[in-house]
Tab-separated table of C-alpha atoms and ligand atoms in Angstrom:
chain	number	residue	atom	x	y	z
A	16	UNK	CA	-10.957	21.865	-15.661
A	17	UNK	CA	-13.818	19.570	-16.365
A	18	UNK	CA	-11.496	16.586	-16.936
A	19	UNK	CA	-10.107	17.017	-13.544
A	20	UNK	CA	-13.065	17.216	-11.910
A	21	UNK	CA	-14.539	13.867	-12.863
A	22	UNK	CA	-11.251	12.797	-12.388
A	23	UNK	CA	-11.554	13.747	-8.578
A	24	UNK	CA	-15.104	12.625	-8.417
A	25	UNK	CA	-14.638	8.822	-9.756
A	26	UNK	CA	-11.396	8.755	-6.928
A	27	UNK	CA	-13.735	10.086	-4.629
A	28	UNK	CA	-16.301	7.319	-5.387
A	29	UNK	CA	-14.178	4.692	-5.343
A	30	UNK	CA	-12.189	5.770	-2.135
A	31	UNK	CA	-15.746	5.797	-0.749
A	32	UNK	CA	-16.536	2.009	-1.254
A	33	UNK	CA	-12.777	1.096	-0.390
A	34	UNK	CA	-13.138	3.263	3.096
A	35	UNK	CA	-16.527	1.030	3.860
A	36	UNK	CA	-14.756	-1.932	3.194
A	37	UNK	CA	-13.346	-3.271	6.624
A	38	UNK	CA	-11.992	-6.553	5.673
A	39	UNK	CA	-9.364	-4.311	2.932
A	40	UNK	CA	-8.797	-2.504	5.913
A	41	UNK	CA	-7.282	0.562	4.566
A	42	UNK	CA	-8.612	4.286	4.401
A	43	UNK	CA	-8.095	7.229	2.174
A	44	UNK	CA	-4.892	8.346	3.077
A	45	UNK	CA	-3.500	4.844	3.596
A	46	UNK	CA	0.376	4.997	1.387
A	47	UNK	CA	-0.421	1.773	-0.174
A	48	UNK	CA	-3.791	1.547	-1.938
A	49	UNK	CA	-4.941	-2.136	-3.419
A	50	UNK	CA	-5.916	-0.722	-6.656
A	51	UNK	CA	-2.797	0.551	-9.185
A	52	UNK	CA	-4.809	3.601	-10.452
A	53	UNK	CA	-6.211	4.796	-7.230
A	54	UNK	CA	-3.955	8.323	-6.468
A	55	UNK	CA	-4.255	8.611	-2.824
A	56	UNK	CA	-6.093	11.739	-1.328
A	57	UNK	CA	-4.132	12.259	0.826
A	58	UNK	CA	-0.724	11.143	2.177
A	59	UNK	CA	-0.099	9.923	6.401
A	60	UNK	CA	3.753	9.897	7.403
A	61	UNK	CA	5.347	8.501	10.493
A	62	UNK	CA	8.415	9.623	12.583
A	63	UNK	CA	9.481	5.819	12.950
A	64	UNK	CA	12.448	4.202	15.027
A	65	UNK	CA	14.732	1.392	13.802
A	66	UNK	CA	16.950	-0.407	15.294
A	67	UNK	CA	19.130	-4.369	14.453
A	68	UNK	CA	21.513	-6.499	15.544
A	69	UNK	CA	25.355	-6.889	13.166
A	70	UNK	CA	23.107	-9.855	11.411
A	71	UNK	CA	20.952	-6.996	9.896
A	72	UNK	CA	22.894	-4.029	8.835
A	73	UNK	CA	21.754	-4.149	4.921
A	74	UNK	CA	18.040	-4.851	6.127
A	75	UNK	CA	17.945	-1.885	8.409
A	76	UNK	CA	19.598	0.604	5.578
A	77	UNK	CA	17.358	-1.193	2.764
A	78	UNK	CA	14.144	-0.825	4.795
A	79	UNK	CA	15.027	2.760	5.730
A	80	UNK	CA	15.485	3.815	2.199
A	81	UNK	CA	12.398	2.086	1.230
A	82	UNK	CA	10.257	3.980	4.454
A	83	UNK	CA	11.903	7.186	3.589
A	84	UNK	CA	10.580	7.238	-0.170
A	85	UNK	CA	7.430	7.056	1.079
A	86	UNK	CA	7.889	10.222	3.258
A	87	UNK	CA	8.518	8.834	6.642
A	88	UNK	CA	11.021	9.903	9.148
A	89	UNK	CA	13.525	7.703	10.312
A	90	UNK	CA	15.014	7.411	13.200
A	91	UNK	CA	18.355	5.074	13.295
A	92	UNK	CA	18.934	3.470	17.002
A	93	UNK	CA	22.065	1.730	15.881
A	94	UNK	CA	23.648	-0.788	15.618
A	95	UNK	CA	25.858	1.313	12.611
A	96	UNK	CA	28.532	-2.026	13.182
A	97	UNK	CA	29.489	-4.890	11.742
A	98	UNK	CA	30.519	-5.936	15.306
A	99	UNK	CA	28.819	-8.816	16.882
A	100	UNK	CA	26.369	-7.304	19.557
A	101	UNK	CA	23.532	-8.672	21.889
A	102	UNK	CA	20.656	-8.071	19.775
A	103	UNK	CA	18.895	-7.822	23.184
A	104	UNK	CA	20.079	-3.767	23.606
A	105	UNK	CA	18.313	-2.349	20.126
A	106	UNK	CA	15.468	-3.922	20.838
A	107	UNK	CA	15.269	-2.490	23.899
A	108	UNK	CA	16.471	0.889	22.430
A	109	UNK	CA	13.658	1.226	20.034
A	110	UNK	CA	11.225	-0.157	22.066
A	111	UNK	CA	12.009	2.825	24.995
A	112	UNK	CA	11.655	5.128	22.053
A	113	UNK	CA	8.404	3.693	20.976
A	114	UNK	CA	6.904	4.276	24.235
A	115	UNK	CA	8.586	7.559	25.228
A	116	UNK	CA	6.361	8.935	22.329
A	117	UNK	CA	10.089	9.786	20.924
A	118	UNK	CA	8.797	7.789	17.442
A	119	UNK	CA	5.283	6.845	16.683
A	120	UNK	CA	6.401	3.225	15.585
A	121	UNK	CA	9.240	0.857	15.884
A	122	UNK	CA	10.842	-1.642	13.376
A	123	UNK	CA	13.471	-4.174	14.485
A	124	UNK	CA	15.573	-6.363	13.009
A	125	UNK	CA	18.028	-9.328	13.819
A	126	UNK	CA	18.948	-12.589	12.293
A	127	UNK	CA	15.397	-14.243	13.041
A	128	UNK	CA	13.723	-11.567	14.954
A	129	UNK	CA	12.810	-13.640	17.553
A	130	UNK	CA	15.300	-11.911	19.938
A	131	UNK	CA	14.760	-8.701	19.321
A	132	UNK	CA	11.408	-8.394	18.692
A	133	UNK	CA	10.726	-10.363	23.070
A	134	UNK	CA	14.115	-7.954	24.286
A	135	UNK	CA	11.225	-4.884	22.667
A	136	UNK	CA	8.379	-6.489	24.103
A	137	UNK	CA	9.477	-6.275	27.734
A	138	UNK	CA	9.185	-2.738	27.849
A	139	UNK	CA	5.788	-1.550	28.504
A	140	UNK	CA	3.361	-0.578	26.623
A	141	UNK	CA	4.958	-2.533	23.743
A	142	UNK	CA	3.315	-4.872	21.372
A	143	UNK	CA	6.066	-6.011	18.999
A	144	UNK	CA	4.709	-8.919	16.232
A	145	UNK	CA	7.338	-10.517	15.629
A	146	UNK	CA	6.399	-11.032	11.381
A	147	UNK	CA	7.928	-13.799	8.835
A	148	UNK	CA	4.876	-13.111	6.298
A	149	UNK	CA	2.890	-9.673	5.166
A	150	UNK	CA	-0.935	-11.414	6.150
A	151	UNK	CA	0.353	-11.522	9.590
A	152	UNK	CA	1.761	-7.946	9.825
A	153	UNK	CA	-1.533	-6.316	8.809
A	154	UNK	CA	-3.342	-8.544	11.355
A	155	UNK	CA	-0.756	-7.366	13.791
A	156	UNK	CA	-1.977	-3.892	13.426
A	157	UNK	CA	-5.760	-4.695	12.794
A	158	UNK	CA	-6.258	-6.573	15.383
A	159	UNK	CA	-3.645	-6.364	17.810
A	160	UNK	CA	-2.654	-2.524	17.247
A	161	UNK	CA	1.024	-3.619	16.991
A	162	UNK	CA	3.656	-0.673	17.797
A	163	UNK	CA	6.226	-2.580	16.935
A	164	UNK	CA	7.116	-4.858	13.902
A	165	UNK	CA	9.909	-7.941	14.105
A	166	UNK	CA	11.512	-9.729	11.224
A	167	UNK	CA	14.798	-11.815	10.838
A	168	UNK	CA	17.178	-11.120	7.904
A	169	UNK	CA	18.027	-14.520	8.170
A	170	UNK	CA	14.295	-15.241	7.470
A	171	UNK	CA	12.774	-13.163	4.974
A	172	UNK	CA	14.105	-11.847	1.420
A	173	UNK	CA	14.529	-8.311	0.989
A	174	UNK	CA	11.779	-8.065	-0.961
A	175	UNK	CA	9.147	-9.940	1.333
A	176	UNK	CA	10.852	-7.580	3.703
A	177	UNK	CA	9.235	-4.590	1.873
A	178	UNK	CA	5.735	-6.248	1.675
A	179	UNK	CA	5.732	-6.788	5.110
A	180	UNK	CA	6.547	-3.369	6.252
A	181	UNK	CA	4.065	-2.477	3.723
A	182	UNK	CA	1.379	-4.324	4.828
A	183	UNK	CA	2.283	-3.329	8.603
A	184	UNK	CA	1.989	0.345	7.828
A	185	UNK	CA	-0.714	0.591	5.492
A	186	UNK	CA	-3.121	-1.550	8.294
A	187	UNK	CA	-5.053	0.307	10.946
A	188	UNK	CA	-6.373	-1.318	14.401
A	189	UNK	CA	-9.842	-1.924	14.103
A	190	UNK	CA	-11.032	-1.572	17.429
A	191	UNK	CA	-14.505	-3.164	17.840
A	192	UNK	CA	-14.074	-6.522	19.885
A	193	UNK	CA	-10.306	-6.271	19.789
A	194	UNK	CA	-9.834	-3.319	22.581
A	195	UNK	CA	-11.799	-5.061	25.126
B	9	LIG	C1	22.938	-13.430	16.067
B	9	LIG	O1	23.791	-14.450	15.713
B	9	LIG	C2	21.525	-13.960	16.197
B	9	LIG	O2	21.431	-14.764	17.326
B	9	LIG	C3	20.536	-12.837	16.262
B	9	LIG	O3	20.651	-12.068	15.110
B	9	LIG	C4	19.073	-13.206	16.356
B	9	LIG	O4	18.728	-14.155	15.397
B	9	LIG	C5	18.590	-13.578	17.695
B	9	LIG	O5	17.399	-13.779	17.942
């Protein structure tokens, strides 16, 4: 009724000054909107890969279930062990997904994410950050367009985790003097 339309038209407004804002960064659309009242238009999900070391079992399985509330598809490329393993191999696994086109993005996980994350970026047309803070992730994507997104479970808590594959998703490359 009436209600809902100026409901839609006051989102509609402010999505408009949000979507003209390029230092925010984020669209309409984007899963994670700055402001806590803001209902987003419309929702973008991603078929994304993960993969980890032994070190970061509980990471990979808490990050999955946090991606998959949002909507996205996930994609487990193992390790499913509490075995020691090179940490080398998943990063490597995802990262052959990632530029197969198999899944749109790639998150990886070790005990630093230093490993895993340069094992990813040696397969081409990879661009793994490798991410101990969320400012960093969202540059990542806005101004590096990132595919891939490193973190150590050594490193981060869970919940800085979460903000950091928050911030990684929500962000979109900006282009401009970046692609050249
Ligand atoms: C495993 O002990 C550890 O080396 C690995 O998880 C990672 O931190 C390597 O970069």
């Amino acid at each position: 009724g009436q209600d809902s339309t100026n409901y839609r038209s006051v989102v509609e407004e402010h999505l408009g000054s949000v979507r003209s804002n390029d230092s925010i960064g984020r669209i309409a659309g984007m899963r994670r909107h700055p402001c806590p009242w803001c209902v987003p238009l419309e929702e973008e999900t991603m078929r994304i890969g993960v993969g980890n070391d032994h070190v970061a079992l509980v990471y990979k399985e808490e990050i999955s279930r946090h991606l998959r509330e949002q909507g996205h598809e996930i994609v487990d490329y193992g390790t499913d062990s509490p075995e020691p393993t090179d940490y080398a191999l998943w990063g490597e696994r995802v990262a052959e997904a990632v530029a197969s086109g198999e899944v749109e993005r790639g998150i990886v996980i070790c005990g630093t994410g230093e490993g895993i994350g340069i094992a990813a970026n040696k397969v081409p047309g990879i661009r793994c950050c490798i991410c101990s803070e969320p400012f960093s992730a969202r540059l990542s994507r806005q101004h590096n367009d990132a595919n891939m997104l490193a973190f150590g479970a050594r490193v981060v808590g869970i919940e800085v985790a979460k903000m950091i594959v928050d911030e990684w998703m929500s962000a979109e490359f900006l282009g401009w003097r970046h692609q050249r």
